[in-house]
Coordinates of C-alpha atoms in Angstrom, one line a residue:
M11 CA 59.7 -83.7 -21.2
R12 CA 61.1 -80.4 -20.1
I13 CA 63.4 -78.6 -22.7
S14 CA 66.1 -78.2 -20.0
N15 CA 66.7 -81.8 -19.8
V16 CA 67.3 -82.2 -23.7
A17 CA 71.1 -81.5 -23.4
R18 CA 71.7 -84.5 -21.4
I19 CA 70.4 -87.1 -24.0
F20 CA 73.0 -87.0 -26.7
S21 CA 75.8 -89.3 -27.4
S22 CA 78.0 -89.4 -30.5
I23 CA 77.9 -92.7 -32.5
A24 CA 81.0 -93.4 -34.7
V25 CA 80.8 -94.5 -38.4
S26 CA 83.3 -97.1 -39.5
S27 CA 87.0 -95.8 -39.6
G28 CA 88.1 -94.9 -43.1
L29 CA 90.6 -92.8 -45.0
L30 CA 92.2 -90.2 -43.0
L31 CA 91.7 -87.1 -45.0
S32 CA 94.1 -84.2 -44.9
M33 CA 92.4 -81.1 -43.7
T34 CA 93.5 -77.7 -42.8
A35 CA 92.6 -76.9 -39.2
A36 CA 92.8 -73.2 -39.7
A37 CA 89.8 -71.3 -38.7
P38 CA 88.0 -69.4 -41.6
A39 CA 88.8 -65.9 -42.2
H40 CA 86.7 -62.8 -41.0
P41 CA 85.7 -63.9 -37.5
T42 CA 82.3 -63.2 -36.2
K43 CA 81.3 -60.0 -34.4
R44 CA 78.7 -59.3 -31.9
G45 CA 76.1 -56.9 -33.5
Q46 CA 76.4 -58.7 -36.8
S47 CA 73.2 -59.4 -38.7
I48 CA 72.8 -62.2 -41.2
T49 CA 69.8 -63.2 -43.6
V50 CA 68.7 -66.8 -44.0
L51 CA 66.4 -67.7 -47.0
S52 CA 64.3 -70.9 -46.2
I53 CA 61.4 -72.9 -47.3
E54 CA 58.4 -72.8 -45.0
D55 CA 58.6 -76.5 -44.1
P56 CA 58.2 -77.7 -40.6
F57 CA 61.8 -77.1 -39.6
Y58 CA 61.3 -73.3 -40.4
F59 CA 58.7 -72.7 -37.8
Q60 CA 60.5 -74.6 -35.1
L61 CA 63.7 -72.9 -36.0
R62 CA 62.2 -69.5 -35.7
K63 CA 61.0 -70.3 -32.1
V64 CA 64.6 -71.1 -30.9
L65 CA 66.4 -68.4 -32.7
P66 CA 66.5 -66.0 -29.7
E67 CA 68.9 -68.4 -27.9
F68 CA 71.4 -68.2 -30.8
E69 CA 71.0 -64.4 -30.9
K70 CA 71.5 -64.2 -27.3
S71 CA 74.6 -66.4 -27.1
T72 CA 76.4 -64.9 -30.1
G73 CA 75.1 -61.4 -30.5
I74 CA 74.4 -62.3 -34.0
H75 CA 71.0 -61.2 -35.3
V76 CA 69.2 -63.6 -37.7
K77 CA 66.6 -62.5 -40.2
L78 CA 64.9 -65.6 -41.2
E79 CA 62.8 -65.2 -44.5
G80 CA 60.4 -68.0 -45.4
V81 CA 59.1 -68.6 -48.9
S82 CA 57.3 -71.3 -50.9
Y83 CA 59.2 -74.2 -52.7
N84 CA 59.0 -72.7 -56.2
A85 CA 59.7 -69.2 -55.1
M86 CA 62.8 -70.3 -53.1
H87 CA 64.5 -71.8 -56.1
A88 CA 63.8 -68.7 -58.2
E89 CA 64.8 -66.2 -55.5
M90 CA 68.1 -68.1 -54.7
V91 CA 68.9 -68.3 -58.5
N92 CA 68.2 -64.7 -59.0
A93 CA 70.3 -63.7 -56.1
S94 CA 73.2 -65.8 -57.1
I95 CA 73.4 -65.0 -60.9
T96 CA 73.3 -61.3 -59.9
H97 CA 76.1 -61.9 -57.2
S98 CA 73.8 -60.4 -54.6
S99 CA 74.8 -60.5 -50.9
T100 CA 71.4 -60.1 -49.8
F101 CA 71.3 -63.8 -48.4
D102 CA 74.1 -65.1 -46.2
V103 CA 72.6 -68.6 -45.7
L104 CA 70.6 -70.4 -48.4
T105 CA 68.5 -73.6 -47.9
P106 CA 68.6 -75.5 -51.2
D107 CA 66.7 -78.7 -51.9
A108 CA 69.0 -81.7 -52.1
M109 CA 68.2 -81.8 -55.8
W110 CA 69.7 -78.4 -56.3
I111 CA 73.1 -78.9 -54.6
S112 CA 75.0 -79.8 -57.9
E113 CA 73.4 -76.8 -59.7
F114 CA 74.5 -74.3 -57.0
A115 CA 77.9 -76.0 -56.3
D116 CA 78.9 -76.2 -60.1
N117 CA 77.9 -72.6 -60.6
G118 CA 79.9 -71.4 -57.6
W119 CA 76.9 -70.1 -55.9
I120 CA 77.6 -71.8 -52.6
V121 CA 80.9 -72.6 -50.8
P122 CA 82.4 -76.0 -49.8
L123 CA 82.1 -76.4 -46.0
N124 CA 84.7 -78.9 -45.4
K125 CA 87.2 -76.5 -43.9
Y126 CA 84.5 -74.9 -41.7
I127 CA 83.3 -78.3 -40.5
H128 CA 86.8 -79.4 -39.6
A129 CA 87.6 -76.3 -37.8
D130 CA 84.5 -76.5 -35.8
R131 CA 84.3 -80.2 -35.6
A132 CA 83.8 -80.3 -31.8
Q133 CA 80.3 -78.7 -32.4
V134 CA 79.4 -80.2 -35.7
Q135 CA 80.3 -83.8 -34.5
P136 CA 80.5 -85.2 -38.0
R137 CA 80.5 -88.8 -36.9
N138 CA 77.1 -88.3 -35.3
L139 CA 75.7 -87.6 -38.9
I140 CA 74.1 -90.6 -40.6
P141 CA 76.3 -91.1 -43.8
N142 CA 73.3 -92.1 -46.1
V143 CA 71.6 -88.8 -45.2
V144 CA 74.8 -86.7 -45.8
W145 CA 75.6 -88.5 -49.1
S146 CA 72.0 -87.9 -50.3
L147 CA 71.5 -84.3 -49.2
D148 CA 74.8 -82.5 -48.6
E149 CA 77.6 -84.0 -50.6
W150 CA 78.8 -83.3 -54.2
N151 CA 82.0 -84.3 -55.7
G152 CA 83.7 -85.1 -52.5
Q153 CA 82.7 -81.8 -50.8
L154 CA 80.0 -81.0 -48.3
Y155 CA 78.1 -78.0 -49.4
T156 CA 75.4 -78.0 -46.7
L157 CA 74.7 -79.4 -43.4
P158 CA 71.2 -81.2 -42.9
I159 CA 68.5 -79.2 -41.2
A160 CA 65.6 -81.5 -42.5
A161 CA 66.1 -85.1 -43.7
Y162 CA 63.2 -86.8 -45.3
G163 CA 62.9 -90.5 -46.0
M164 CA 59.9 -92.5 -47.1
D165 CA 57.8 -95.0 -45.2
V166 CA 54.2 -96.3 -44.9
L167 CA 51.4 -94.8 -43.0
Y168 CA 48.4 -97.0 -42.3
R169 CA 45.3 -96.9 -40.2
T170 CA 45.5 -99.5 -37.3
D171 CA 41.7 -99.4 -36.7
V172 CA 41.1 -100.1 -40.5
F173 CA 43.6 -102.9 -40.6
K174 CA 42.1 -104.5 -37.4
A175 CA 38.5 -104.1 -38.6
L176 CA 39.3 -105.8 -42.1
H177 CA 41.6 -108.5 -40.5
L178 CA 44.6 -107.4 -42.5
R179 CA 48.3 -108.0 -41.3
M180 CA 49.9 -104.8 -40.1
P181 CA 52.8 -103.5 -42.1
P182 CA 56.1 -104.4 -40.3
T183 CA 58.7 -101.9 -38.8
T184 CA 61.6 -103.7 -40.3
L185 CA 62.2 -105.7 -43.6
K186 CA 64.4 -108.3 -41.8
G187 CA 62.2 -111.5 -41.4
N188 CA 59.3 -110.0 -43.2
A189 CA 59.7 -111.2 -46.8
W190 CA 56.0 -111.3 -47.0
W191 CA 55.9 -107.4 -47.1
T192 CA 56.1 -106.7 -50.8
W193 CA 54.6 -104.2 -53.3
A194 CA 52.2 -106.9 -54.5
Q195 CA 51.0 -107.2 -50.8
Y196 CA 50.8 -103.5 -50.5
L197 CA 48.5 -103.3 -53.6
K198 CA 46.5 -106.3 -52.4
D199 CA 45.8 -104.5 -49.0
V200 CA 44.9 -101.2 -50.9
K201 CA 42.3 -103.1 -52.9
A202 CA 41.0 -104.7 -49.8
I203 CA 40.5 -101.4 -48.1
N204 CA 39.0 -99.5 -51.0
G205 CA 35.3 -98.9 -50.8
K206 CA 35.0 -100.4 -47.5
T207 CA 33.2 -98.5 -44.6
V208 CA 34.9 -98.6 -41.1
N209 CA 33.5 -96.8 -38.2
G210 CA 31.0 -95.0 -40.4
H211 CA 33.5 -93.7 -42.9
K212 CA 33.8 -95.0 -46.5
L213 CA 37.5 -95.4 -47.4
Y214 CA 39.8 -95.1 -50.3
G215 CA 42.5 -97.6 -50.3
T216 CA 45.3 -95.1 -50.8
V217 CA 46.1 -91.6 -52.1
V218 CA 48.5 -90.4 -54.8
A219 CA 50.1 -87.1 -54.8
G220 CA 49.6 -86.5 -58.5
Q221 CA 50.2 -82.9 -59.0
Q222 CA 52.9 -82.1 -61.6
P223 CA 55.7 -81.7 -61.8
S224 CA 57.4 -82.2 -58.3
P225 CA 55.0 -84.0 -56.0
I226 CA 54.2 -86.8 -58.5
V227 CA 57.8 -87.3 -59.3
H228 CA 58.7 -87.4 -55.6
M229 CA 56.1 -90.2 -54.9
Y230 CA 56.5 -92.2 -58.2
T231 CA 60.2 -92.4 -58.2
Q232 CA 60.2 -94.2 -54.7
L233 CA 58.0 -96.9 -56.2
A234 CA 60.3 -97.1 -59.4
A235 CA 63.5 -97.3 -57.3
S236 CA 62.0 -100.1 -55.1
V237 CA 61.5 -102.2 -58.2
G238 CA 64.9 -101.5 -59.6
A239 CA 64.4 -98.6 -62.1
R240 CA 67.0 -96.0 -62.6
W241 CA 67.3 -92.8 -64.5
F242 CA 70.7 -93.2 -66.1
K243 CA 73.1 -96.0 -67.3
A244 CA 75.9 -95.0 -64.7
F245 CA 75.5 -92.3 -62.1
P246 CA 76.8 -91.5 -59.5
A247 CA 78.8 -94.5 -58.3
A248 CA 80.8 -94.9 -61.5
A249 CA 84.3 -94.0 -62.5
H250 CA 82.9 -92.7 -65.7
W251 CA 79.5 -91.1 -65.6
N252 CA 77.1 -92.1 -68.5
F253 CA 73.9 -90.2 -68.7
A254 CA 72.2 -92.4 -71.3
P255 CA 68.6 -92.4 -70.0
T256 CA 67.2 -95.7 -68.9
I257 CA 63.6 -94.5 -68.4
N258 CA 62.2 -96.9 -71.0
S259 CA 63.0 -100.1 -69.1
S260 CA 60.8 -103.0 -68.1
A261 CA 61.1 -102.2 -64.5
N262 CA 60.0 -98.7 -65.0
V263 CA 57.1 -99.7 -67.1
R264 CA 56.1 -102.1 -64.4
A265 CA 56.4 -99.4 -61.8
M266 CA 54.3 -97.0 -63.8
T267 CA 51.7 -99.6 -64.3
M268 CA 51.4 -100.2 -60.6
F269 CA 51.3 -96.4 -59.9
K270 CA 48.4 -95.9 -62.2
E271 CA 46.6 -98.7 -60.6
L272 CA 47.3 -97.1 -57.1
Y273 CA 45.7 -93.8 -58.6
H274 CA 42.5 -95.6 -59.3
Y275 CA 42.2 -96.5 -55.6
S276 CA 42.7 -92.9 -54.7
P277 CA 40.4 -89.8 -54.2
P278 CA 39.3 -88.4 -57.5
S279 CA 41.1 -85.2 -57.0
S280 CA 44.4 -86.9 -56.3
D281 CA 45.8 -86.2 -59.8
N282 CA 46.1 -82.5 -58.7
M283 CA 47.1 -83.1 -55.0
N284 CA 50.5 -81.7 -53.9
W285 CA 52.5 -83.0 -50.9
F286 CA 50.5 -81.7 -48.1
E287 CA 47.0 -82.2 -49.7
A288 CA 47.8 -85.9 -50.1
G289 CA 48.8 -86.1 -46.5
T290 CA 45.7 -84.2 -45.5
A291 CA 43.4 -86.8 -47.1
F292 CA 45.0 -89.4 -45.0
A293 CA 44.8 -87.2 -41.9
Q294 CA 41.1 -86.5 -42.5
G295 CA 40.3 -90.1 -42.2
H296 CA 39.5 -90.9 -45.8
V297 CA 42.4 -93.1 -46.7
G298 CA 43.5 -96.5 -45.4
M299 CA 47.1 -96.5 -46.3
M300 CA 49.8 -94.5 -48.1
Y301 CA 53.5 -94.2 -48.6
W302 CA 55.0 -90.9 -48.3
W303 CA 57.8 -88.6 -46.9
T304 CA 58.6 -89.2 -43.2
P305 CA 57.5 -85.7 -42.1
Y306 CA 54.0 -86.8 -42.5
N307 CA 54.5 -89.3 -39.6
Y308 CA 53.7 -86.4 -37.4
L309 CA 52.0 -83.9 -39.8
V310 CA 49.0 -86.2 -40.1
D311 CA 48.2 -86.0 -36.4
K312 CA 47.2 -82.3 -36.8
A313 CA 44.0 -80.9 -38.4
G314 CA 46.0 -78.7 -40.8
Y315 CA 49.5 -77.4 -41.6
E316 CA 51.3 -76.1 -38.5
V317 CA 48.2 -75.9 -36.4
S318 CA 47.9 -77.4 -33.0
Q319 CA 44.4 -78.9 -33.2
P320 CA 44.6 -82.8 -33.5
S321 CA 43.3 -84.6 -36.6
P322 CA 40.5 -87.2 -36.4
I323 CA 43.0 -90.1 -36.8
V324 CA 45.2 -89.4 -33.7
G325 CA 45.7 -92.8 -32.0
K326 CA 44.4 -94.6 -35.1
Y327 CA 47.6 -94.8 -37.3
A328 CA 51.0 -96.3 -37.2
V329 CA 54.2 -96.3 -39.4
G330 CA 55.8 -99.1 -41.1
V331 CA 58.7 -99.6 -43.6
L332 CA 58.3 -99.6 -47.3
P333 CA 57.5 -102.8 -49.0
R334 CA 60.1 -104.4 -51.3
M335 CA 60.2 -106.0 -54.6
P336 CA 61.3 -109.6 -54.3
G337 CA 64.9 -110.1 -55.7
V338 CA 65.6 -106.3 -55.7
K339 CA 67.6 -104.6 -52.9
Q340 CA 65.5 -101.9 -51.2
T341 CA 66.4 -98.5 -52.1
T342 CA 64.8 -95.7 -50.1
S343 CA 64.4 -92.1 -51.2
I344 CA 66.0 -89.4 -49.1
G345 CA 65.2 -85.7 -49.8
G346 CA 65.2 -82.7 -47.6
Y347 CA 67.1 -79.5 -47.0
G348 CA 70.5 -78.4 -45.8
L349 CA 71.9 -75.0 -44.9
A350 CA 74.6 -73.5 -47.2
I351 CA 76.8 -70.5 -47.2
S352 CA 76.1 -68.1 -50.2
A353 CA 79.3 -67.6 -52.1
F354 CA 78.5 -63.8 -52.2
S355 CA 78.0 -63.3 -48.5
H356 CA 80.3 -60.9 -46.7
K357 CA 79.7 -62.6 -43.4
K358 CA 80.6 -66.2 -44.2
A359 CA 82.0 -66.9 -40.6
A360 CA 78.8 -65.7 -39.0
A361 CA 76.7 -67.7 -41.5
F362 CA 78.7 -70.9 -40.6
K363 CA 78.3 -70.2 -36.9
F364 CA 74.6 -70.1 -37.4
I365 CA 74.6 -73.4 -39.6
A366 CA 76.6 -75.3 -37.0
W367 CA 74.2 -74.2 -34.2
A368 CA 71.1 -74.8 -36.2
T369 CA 72.1 -78.3 -37.2
S370 CA 73.4 -79.3 -33.9
A371 CA 71.9 -82.1 -32.0
Q372 CA 71.0 -79.9 -29.0
T373 CA 69.2 -77.2 -31.1
E374 CA 67.4 -79.8 -33.2
A375 CA 66.1 -81.6 -29.9
Q376 CA 64.9 -78.2 -28.7
M377 CA 63.1 -77.7 -32.1
A378 CA 61.5 -81.1 -31.9
L379 CA 60.1 -80.6 -28.3
Q380 CA 58.7 -77.1 -28.7
R381 CA 55.0 -77.2 -27.7
G382 CA 52.3 -77.1 -30.2
Y383 CA 54.0 -78.2 -33.4
Q384 CA 56.4 -80.9 -34.4
Y385 CA 59.7 -81.7 -36.0
D386 CA 61.6 -85.0 -36.2
D387 CA 63.5 -84.8 -39.4
F388 CA 66.8 -85.8 -38.0
A389 CA 70.1 -86.7 -39.6
R390 CA 71.8 -87.5 -36.4
Y391 CA 72.1 -91.0 -34.8
S392 CA 72.0 -89.6 -31.2
L393 CA 68.5 -88.1 -31.8
Y394 CA 67.1 -91.3 -33.1
K395 CA 68.3 -93.2 -30.1
S396 CA 67.2 -90.6 -27.5
P397 CA 64.5 -92.2 -25.1
S398 CA 62.9 -88.9 -24.5
L399 CA 62.5 -88.1 -28.2
I400 CA 61.3 -91.6 -28.9
A401 CA 58.6 -91.1 -26.3
H402 CA 57.4 -88.0 -28.3
Y403 CA 57.9 -89.6 -31.7
P404 CA 57.4 -93.5 -31.2
W405 CA 58.2 -94.3 -34.8
L406 CA 61.8 -92.9 -34.7
P407 CA 63.3 -96.5 -34.6
T408 CA 61.6 -97.3 -37.8
Q409 CA 62.5 -94.0 -39.2
L410 CA 66.1 -94.6 -38.5
K411 CA 66.0 -97.8 -40.4
V412 CA 64.6 -95.9 -43.4
M413 CA 67.5 -93.3 -43.2
E414 CA 70.0 -96.1 -43.0
S415 CA 68.7 -97.7 -46.3
G416 CA 68.6 -94.3 -48.1
N417 CA 70.2 -93.4 -51.4
G418 CA 68.6 -90.2 -52.6
K419 CA 71.1 -90.0 -55.5
A420 CA 69.8 -93.2 -57.1
V421 CA 66.0 -92.3 -56.6
R422 CA 66.2 -88.7 -57.9
P423 CA 69.7 -88.1 -59.4
P424 CA 70.9 -84.7 -58.4
I425 CA 72.5 -83.5 -61.7
P426 CA 72.5 -79.7 -62.4
I427 CA 69.6 -79.9 -64.9
Y428 CA 67.6 -81.9 -62.6
Y429 CA 64.9 -79.2 -62.3
T430 CA 64.4 -79.4 -66.1
L431 CA 64.1 -83.1 -66.3
E432 CA 61.8 -83.3 -63.3
G433 CA 59.5 -81.0 -65.2
L434 CA 59.4 -83.3 -68.2
Y435 CA 58.9 -86.4 -66.1
G436 CA 56.2 -85.0 -63.8
T437 CA 54.1 -83.7 -66.8
A438 CA 54.3 -87.1 -68.4
L439 CA 53.4 -89.1 -65.2
N440 CA 50.4 -86.9 -64.6
Q441 CA 49.1 -87.5 -68.1
M442 CA 49.7 -91.3 -67.6
I443 CA 47.6 -91.6 -64.5
R444 CA 44.8 -89.7 -66.1
G445 CA 44.8 -92.0 -69.0
V446 CA 46.3 -89.6 -71.7
M447 CA 49.1 -92.0 -72.2
T448 CA 49.7 -95.8 -71.5
P449 CA 52.7 -96.6 -69.2
S450 CA 54.7 -98.0 -72.1
A451 CA 54.1 -94.8 -74.2
T452 CA 55.1 -92.6 -71.2
A453 CA 58.3 -94.4 -70.7
R454 CA 59.2 -94.1 -74.4
N455 CA 58.3 -90.4 -74.5
V456 CA 60.1 -89.4 -71.4
E457 CA 63.3 -91.2 -72.5
S458 CA 63.1 -89.4 -75.8
E459 CA 62.7 -86.1 -74.1
F460 CA 65.6 -86.7 -71.7
K461 CA 67.8 -87.7 -74.6
S462 CA 67.0 -84.4 -76.3
V463 CA 67.7 -82.2 -73.2
L464 CA 70.6 -84.2 -72.2
G465 CA 72.2 -83.9 -75.6
D466 CA 71.6 -80.1 -75.8
D467 CA 73.3 -79.7 -72.4
S468 CA 76.4 -81.8 -73.3
Y469 CA 75.4 -84.8 -71.2
L470 CA 75.2 -87.0 -74.3
P471 CA 78.0 -87.9 -74.9
Y472 CA 79.4 -86.9 -71.4
V473 CA 82.9 -85.7 -71.5
G474 CA 83.0 -83.8 -68.3
L475 CA 84.7 -84.8 -65.0
S476 CA 83.4 -87.8 -63.2
Y477 CA 83.5 -88.5 -59.5
N478 CA 82.9 -92.1 -58.3
D479 CA 80.5 -91.0 -55.7
T480 CA 79.9 -93.8 -53.1
L481 CA 78.3 -94.0 -49.7
S482 CA 81.7 -95.4 -48.2
K483 CA 83.4 -92.4 -49.5
T484 CA 81.0 -90.1 -47.6
A485 CA 81.4 -92.1 -44.5
Q486 CA 85.3 -91.8 -44.9
L487 CA 84.9 -88.0 -45.4
L488 CA 82.8 -87.6 -42.2
N489 CA 85.3 -89.6 -40.3
G490 CA 88.2 -87.5 -41.7
L491 CA 86.4 -84.3 -40.9
A492 CA 86.1 -85.3 -37.3
K493 CA 89.8 -85.9 -36.6

């Protein structure tokens, strides 16, 4: 498809009508000027490379020069925190992980975007945004602090040639009418694949991203959420938040036991694999099935990260929805990145102009269709329903179902000290899969460590302000911002 045809494929899809929010329609102060220059700090995830390619269009149309700086995940958090605590105006636009929103918002390091969005609602098109994604990535205490540039859900990747050769039933693309697709069935299929040789390649049943702290927490918490495990007694959808940890639950021990078993059917080095290394193990043809972040729907068809050469499994894999636990409502993890305005920027209007452009349906479609590389981490209905984009990324209808079942705040609760808690959780989970601790001991130890940290940070008992944070409120907010 030619890029020039992209602009014709969009249509806005409305969310349910809700509370009409009172908003000021006044444009933000300090209008943009041609010749301005802004600096954007970003992680080097796939969207970064595609955004860099289309930046000349923004600069040409606005006269605003953009310096796009890319860094690693850990370096980005450290650099953003350092710039913020020193009140540095070095960066105008930040790209926080969804888990860091509360930390940056509560410290006053990024600014609420509600008034900017409402003033520029014709371009932002709030009703085109999927409420589950915005709720998980961008909203905190009733304010939107970012707009989504990369929305990641979780689904299942599997080798179609392997499933056919072993006469296994293919994972479905929807849970409706597929009650057979459970975590028990997933584990059964993993066992059936493990050790088999198909087309000359001996296979591992699955692969675990076991590196501590972040990768293993990202992968494990999806399984835990699917079986009904939660981190806290009442957060975020509660009138009064209660951060009493619930890590030492029967559901969580059950999930840990299964996760440890999945590790036994993974490559030997998987206890130290990060996000991409786990995906690469699948892409190289060594693994029969895995569940992972949705960007790997397209990343695994390349021989390496952001290279154009195809992987050996091109045309030999497909995408299905996550399995479920009988009797438990499916909860899908949503993570990713949004673009925020630094509170210390002197060019806030220009920063938002860039954010609105970069996260627009037209720009993201252009990013998705750039030659050589890929990107389909959408947060907008219209992009998931575009025939041209579906032709390029055939799993988009399945991925939309993933996004519409998402609740990132339940899977990995984004409280301001999440970064610290993740470190404790990830270390313990890595020890568990390596056999240093049993699942039961792991659950007890993590809960004890959580209690200590939460108590030291005044979360136990919690006497701060609570906000009954629900999906319906975010849907109402988006509807109000569109009016």
